Coordinates of C-alpha atoms in Angstrom, one line a residue:
X6 CA 86.0 -72.6 24.3
X7 CA 87.5 -71.7 20.9
X8 CA 85.6 -72.9 17.9
X9 CA 87.8 -74.7 15.3
X10 CA 88.7 -72.5 12.4
X11 CA 88.1 -69.2 14.2
X12 CA 91.0 -66.8 14.8
X13 CA 92.5 -66.7 18.3
X14 CA 91.2 -63.9 20.6
X15 CA 93.1 -60.7 20.2
X16 CA 95.4 -59.6 23.0
X17 CA 94.0 -56.5 24.6
X18 CA 96.1 -53.4 25.2
X19 CA 96.5 -54.1 28.9
X20 CA 97.5 -57.7 28.1
X21 CA 100.1 -56.4 25.7
X22 CA 101.5 -54.1 28.3
X23 CA 101.7 -56.9 30.8
X24 CA 103.4 -59.2 28.3
X25 CA 105.9 -56.4 27.5
X26 CA 106.6 -55.8 31.2
X27 CA 107.3 -59.5 31.8
X28 CA 109.6 -59.6 28.8
X29 CA 111.5 -56.5 29.9
X30 CA 111.9 -57.8 33.5
X31 CA 113.1 -61.2 32.2
X32 CA 115.7 -59.6 29.9
X33 CA 116.8 -57.2 32.7
X34 CA 117.2 -60.1 35.2
X35 CA 119.1 -62.1 32.6
X36 CA 121.4 -59.2 31.8
X37 CA 122.1 -58.4 35.5
X38 CA 123.0 -62.0 36.2
X39 CA 125.0 -62.6 33.0
X40 CA 128.4 -64.1 33.9
X41 CA 127.6 -64.2 37.7
X42 CA 127.8 -67.5 39.6
X43 CA 125.2 -68.2 42.2
X44 CA 127.9 -69.4 44.6
X45 CA 129.5 -66.0 44.5
X46 CA 126.1 -64.3 45.3
X47 CA 125.7 -66.8 48.2
X48 CA 129.1 -65.9 49.5
X49 CA 128.2 -62.2 49.4
X50 CA 125.1 -62.9 51.4
X51 CA 127.2 -64.6 54.0
X52 CA 129.1 -61.3 54.6
X53 CA 125.9 -59.4 55.2
X54 CA 125.6 -57.1 58.3
X55 CA 122.0 -57.7 59.2
X56 CA 121.5 -54.7 61.6
X57 CA 122.8 -52.3 58.9
X58 CA 120.3 -53.9 56.4
X59 CA 117.5 -53.6 59.0
X60 CA 118.3 -49.9 59.3
X61 CA 118.1 -49.5 55.5
X62 CA 114.7 -51.1 55.5
X63 CA 113.5 -48.9 58.3
X64 CA 114.7 -45.8 56.5
X65 CA 113.2 -46.8 53.2
X66 CA 109.8 -47.4 54.9
X67 CA 109.8 -43.8 56.3
X68 CA 109.5 -42.5 52.8
X69 CA 105.8 -43.5 52.7
X70 CA 104.8 -41.2 55.6
X71 CA 106.8 -38.5 53.9
X72 CA 104.8 -39.0 50.7
X73 CA 101.6 -38.8 52.6
X74 CA 102.7 -35.6 54.4
X75 CA 103.7 -34.0 51.1
X76 CA 100.5 -35.0 49.5
X77 CA 98.4 -33.0 51.9
X78 CA 99.8 -29.8 50.4
X79 CA 98.9 -30.9 46.9
X80 CA 95.4 -32.3 47.5
X81 CA 92.4 -30.7 49.2
X82 CA 88.8 -31.7 49.8
X83 CA 86.2 -30.4 47.4
X84 CA 85.4 -27.6 49.8
X85 CA 89.1 -26.6 50.2
X86 CA 89.6 -28.2 53.6
X87 CA 92.7 -30.1 54.5
X88 CA 92.3 -33.9 54.4
X89 CA 92.7 -35.9 57.6
X90 CA 95.8 -38.0 58.0
X91 CA 94.0 -41.4 57.5
X92 CA 92.5 -40.2 54.2
X93 CA 96.1 -39.5 53.0
X94 CA 98.0 -42.4 54.6
X95 CA 95.8 -45.3 53.7
X96 CA 95.7 -44.5 50.0
X97 CA 99.5 -44.1 49.9
X98 CA 100.0 -47.5 51.7
X99 CA 97.4 -49.3 49.6
X100 CA 98.6 -47.7 46.3
X101 CA 102.2 -48.7 46.8
X102 CA 101.2 -52.2 47.9
X103 CA 99.2 -52.4 44.7
X104 CA 102.2 -51.3 42.6
X105 CA 104.0 -54.4 44.0
X106 CA 101.3 -57.0 43.3
X107 CA 99.2 -55.6 40.4
X108 CA 100.4 -55.2 36.8
X109 CA 100.6 -52.2 34.6
X110 CA 101.4 -49.6 37.4
X111 CA 97.8 -49.8 38.7
X112 CA 99.0 -48.6 42.1
X113 CA 98.7 -44.9 41.3
X114 CA 95.2 -45.3 39.9
X115 CA 94.3 -47.4 43.0
X116 CA 95.7 -44.6 45.2
X117 CA 93.6 -42.0 43.5
X118 CA 90.5 -44.1 43.7
X119 CA 91.1 -45.0 47.4
X120 CA 91.3 -41.3 48.5
X121 CA 87.9 -40.7 46.9
X122 CA 86.4 -43.4 49.0
X123 CA 87.8 -42.0 52.2
X124 CA 87.3 -38.2 51.7
X125 CA 85.1 -35.8 49.6
X126 CA 87.6 -35.6 46.8
X127 CA 87.0 -35.9 43.0
X128 CA 88.9 -38.5 41.2
X129 CA 90.2 -36.0 38.6
X130 CA 91.6 -33.8 41.4
X131 CA 93.4 -36.7 43.0
X132 CA 94.8 -37.8 39.6
X133 CA 96.0 -34.3 38.9
X134 CA 97.7 -34.1 42.3
X135 CA 99.6 -37.3 41.7
X136 CA 100.7 -36.1 38.2
X137 CA 102.0 -32.9 39.7
X138 CA 103.7 -34.9 42.4
X139 CA 105.5 -37.0 39.7
X140 CA 106.7 -33.8 38.0
X141 CA 108.3 -32.6 41.3
X142 CA 109.8 -36.0 41.8
X143 CA 111.5 -36.1 38.4
X144 CA 112.8 -32.5 38.7
X145 CA 114.0 -33.1 42.3
X146 CA 115.8 -36.3 41.2
X147 CA 117.5 -34.4 38.4
X148 CA 118.5 -31.6 40.8
X149 CA 119.9 -34.0 43.4
X150 CA 121.8 -35.8 40.6
X151 CA 123.4 -32.6 39.7
X152 CA 124.4 -32.0 43.3
X153 CA 125.8 -35.5 43.6
X154 CA 127.9 -35.0 40.5
X155 CA 129.7 -32.2 42.4
X156 CA 130.5 -34.6 45.2
X157 CA 133.7 -36.5 45.8
X158 CA 134.6 -39.8 44.1
X159 CA 132.3 -39.3 41.0
X160 CA 133.5 -42.0 38.4
X161 CA 134.8 -40.6 35.2
X162 CA 132.6 -43.0 33.2
X163 CA 129.5 -41.1 34.1
X164 CA 130.7 -37.9 32.6
X165 CA 130.0 -38.5 28.9
X166 CA 130.9 -35.3 27.2
X167 CA 129.3 -33.4 30.2
X168 CA 125.9 -34.4 28.9
X169 CA 125.0 -36.0 32.2
X170 CA 126.0 -32.9 34.1
X171 CA 123.9 -30.8 31.7
X172 CA 120.8 -33.0 32.4
X173 CA 121.3 -32.4 36.2
X174 CA 121.7 -28.7 35.9
X175 CA 118.7 -28.5 33.5
X176 CA 116.7 -30.3 36.2
X177 CA 117.5 -27.7 38.7
X178 CA 116.6 -24.9 36.3
X179 CA 113.3 -26.6 35.4
X180 CA 112.4 -27.0 39.1
X181 CA 113.0 -23.3 39.7
X182 CA 111.0 -22.3 36.5
X183 CA 108.1 -24.6 37.3
X184 CA 107.9 -23.1 40.8
X185 CA 107.9 -19.6 39.4
X186 CA 105.3 -20.6 36.8
X187 CA 102.9 -21.8 39.5
X188 CA 102.5 -18.1 40.6
X189 CA 102.0 -16.6 37.1
X190 CA 100.4 -19.3 34.9
X191 CA 99.1 -17.0 32.2
X192 CA 102.5 -15.4 31.7
X193 CA 104.1 -18.9 31.8
X194 CA 101.8 -20.2 29.0
X195 CA 102.5 -17.2 26.8
X196 CA 106.2 -17.6 27.3
X197 CA 105.9 -21.3 26.5
X198 CA 104.0 -20.5 23.2
X199 CA 106.6 -17.9 22.3
X200 CA 109.4 -20.5 22.5
X201 CA 107.7 -22.8 20.0
X202 CA 106.6 -22.4 16.3
X203 CA 102.9 -21.9 15.7
X204 CA 100.9 -24.9 14.8
X205 CA 98.5 -27.6 16.1
X206 CA 101.3 -29.5 18.0
X207 CA 102.2 -26.3 19.8
X208 CA 98.5 -25.8 20.7
X209 CA 98.3 -29.3 22.2
X210 CA 101.6 -28.9 24.1
X211 CA 100.5 -25.5 25.5
X212 CA 97.2 -27.1 26.6
X213 CA 99.0 -29.9 28.4
X214 CA 101.3 -27.3 30.0
X215 CA 98.3 -25.3 31.1
X216 CA 96.7 -28.4 32.6
X217 CA 99.9 -29.0 34.6
X218 CA 99.9 -25.4 35.9
X219 CA 96.2 -25.8 36.8
X220 CA 97.3 -28.7 39.0
X221 CA 99.7 -26.3 40.7
X222 CA 96.9 -23.8 41.7
X223 CA 97.0 -25.4 45.2
X224 CA 100.6 -24.1 45.5
X225 CA 99.8 -20.4 45.0
X226 CA 100.3 -20.2 48.8
X227 CA 104.1 -19.8 49.1
X228 CA 104.1 -21.9 52.3
X229 CA 102.4 -24.8 50.6
X230 CA 104.8 -24.6 47.6
X231 CA 107.8 -24.5 49.9
X232 CA 106.4 -27.5 51.8
X233 CA 106.1 -29.5 48.5
X234 CA 109.6 -28.6 47.4
X235 CA 111.1 -29.4 50.8
X236 CA 109.1 -32.6 51.0
X237 CA 110.3 -33.7 47.6
X238 CA 113.9 -33.1 48.6
X239 CA 113.5 -34.8 51.9
X240 CA 111.8 -37.8 50.3
X241 CA 114.6 -38.5 47.8
X242 CA 117.4 -37.8 50.2
X243 CA 116.0 -40.2 52.7
X244 CA 115.4 -42.8 50.0
X245 CA 119.0 -42.4 48.8
X246 CA 120.1 -42.8 52.4
X247 CA 118.4 -46.2 52.5
X248 CA 120.4 -47.3 49.5
X249 CA 123.6 -46.1 51.1
X250 CA 122.8 -48.2 54.2
X251 CA 122.0 -51.2 52.1
X252 CA 125.3 -50.9 50.2
X253 CA 127.2 -50.5 53.5
X254 CA 125.6 -53.7 54.8
X255 CA 127.5 -55.5 52.1
X256 CA 130.7 -53.6 52.5
X257 CA 130.1 -51.6 49.3
X258 CA 130.5 -47.8 48.8
X259 CA 127.9 -46.5 51.2
X260 CA 128.3 -42.7 51.0
X261 CA 125.3 -40.5 50.1
X262 CA 126.9 -39.2 46.9
X263 CA 127.1 -42.7 45.5
X264 CA 123.6 -43.5 46.6
X265 CA 122.1 -40.4 45.0
X266 CA 123.6 -41.4 41.6
X267 CA 122.5 -45.0 41.9
X268 CA 119.0 -43.9 43.0
X269 CA 118.7 -41.8 39.8
X270 CA 119.5 -44.9 37.7
X271 CA 117.0 -47.0 39.6
X272 CA 114.1 -44.5 39.5
X273 CA 114.3 -43.9 35.8
X274 CA 114.8 -47.6 35.1
X275 CA 111.7 -48.7 37.0
X276 CA 109.7 -46.1 34.9
X277 CA 109.9 -48.7 32.1
X278 CA 107.1 -51.4 31.8
X279 CA 108.0 -54.4 34.0
X280 CA 106.4 -57.0 36.3
X281 CA 104.7 -55.9 39.5
X282 CA 107.4 -54.9 42.0
X283 CA 109.9 -53.9 39.2
X284 CA 111.6 -57.3 39.3
X285 CA 114.8 -57.3 37.3
X286 CA 114.9 -53.7 36.3
X287 CA 115.8 -52.5 39.8
X288 CA 118.6 -55.0 40.1
X289 CA 120.0 -54.2 36.6
X290 CA 120.0 -50.5 37.4
X291 CA 121.9 -51.0 40.6
X292 CA 124.4 -53.4 38.9
X293 CA 124.9 -50.9 36.0
X294 CA 125.4 -47.9 38.3
X295 CA 127.7 -49.6 40.8
X296 CA 129.8 -51.0 37.9
X297 CA 130.9 -47.3 37.3
X298 CA 132.5 -47.5 40.7
X299 CA 134.2 -50.8 40.0
X300 CA 131.8 -52.9 42.1
X301 CA 131.7 -56.6 40.9
X302 CA 128.4 -57.7 39.5
X303 CA 127.9 -60.5 42.1
X304 CA 128.2 -58.0 45.0
X305 CA 126.0 -55.4 43.4
X306 CA 123.3 -58.0 42.5
X307 CA 123.3 -59.4 46.0
X308 CA 122.9 -56.0 47.5
X309 CA 120.2 -54.9 45.1
X310 CA 118.1 -58.1 45.3
X311 CA 118.4 -58.2 49.1
X312 CA 117.4 -54.6 49.4
X313 CA 114.5 -55.1 46.9
X314 CA 113.1 -58.1 48.8
X315 CA 113.4 -56.8 52.3
X316 CA 111.9 -53.4 51.5
X317 CA 109.1 -55.1 49.7
X318 CA 107.8 -56.7 52.9
X319 CA 106.9 -53.6 54.9
X320 CA 105.0 -52.1 51.9
X321 CA 102.9 -55.2 51.6
X322 CA 102.2 -55.4 55.3
X323 CA 101.3 -51.7 55.6
X324 CA 99.0 -51.9 52.6
X325 CA 97.3 -55.0 53.9
X326 CA 96.8 -53.3 57.3
X327 CA 95.3 -50.2 55.5
X328 CA 92.9 -52.4 53.5
X329 CA 91.7 -54.0 56.7
X330 CA 91.3 -50.6 58.4
X331 CA 89.4 -49.0 55.5
X332 CA 87.1 -52.0 54.7
X333 CA 88.2 -52.0 51.1
X334 CA 89.0 -55.1 49.2
X335 CA 91.8 -55.9 46.8
X336 CA 89.2 -57.3 44.4
X337 CA 87.3 -54.0 44.4
X338 CA 90.5 -52.0 43.7
X339 CA 91.5 -54.4 40.9
X340 CA 88.2 -53.9 39.2

């Protein structure tokens, strides 16, 4: 109860992030639907090929076992042993379920916490492994984007002064350099410092860079490093394939080249704060990307929203099953 005359309670940092996420999702959803009639969307849904959509959902769901398989090369038990499959799979399933139902991207923290409950792993080690995983994801996406720009049918609107192509090529170069730096971290840090002017900011950036390389120590074995790189490429090619199948289910451009470009739009869009499950921002990213190919907004939105909802269901079911198997509770993970 608030006492009259006292100031209202201050909105905490997490509350501000949640409020910002809701606002961004609402604006994105409004923008994606602007000028679109619901009757047109309903008509697009009537032309849906259900079996092709089901294949898209099945392919999208296979990305989660791929994530767990890749994670085993990034994370080890405290004594250096490989983690058993359940200790990898259940945190992935629970973490991605949490991303869809909890605010503020808590899924990654939930995933890191869950693995510490199932295996002798320090929380800092699991957190570092996920951070390194995200670096490989970003660089792999940029590299695949560069490859997709060399494919057929790339719309001219995407080539703005060749800046987009440069970003893709830079991603490929960064992935190669990061892989090389994993083997010679001291040399890499010295080179990093040499490229920047001396000062406190450079010291802090070098410290962050060294921390990232420390997270790559598990990859000093060339076989493990190759597995992480191959797993990253496989993950995002399969994910793009699921987009291609979803678009084909609506009679839209369903080739892999288009899907790789749309996927890049989507992944970087959902990195912004939003509601749990990235409502609105995913749809807007798909609508914006497919507009470059001349796809009407109603068709793009129908495909994006249907893909979003149908791929959401397996994630929730798999996460709930893993919660039941591990004996953990959603309340414990939320706290």
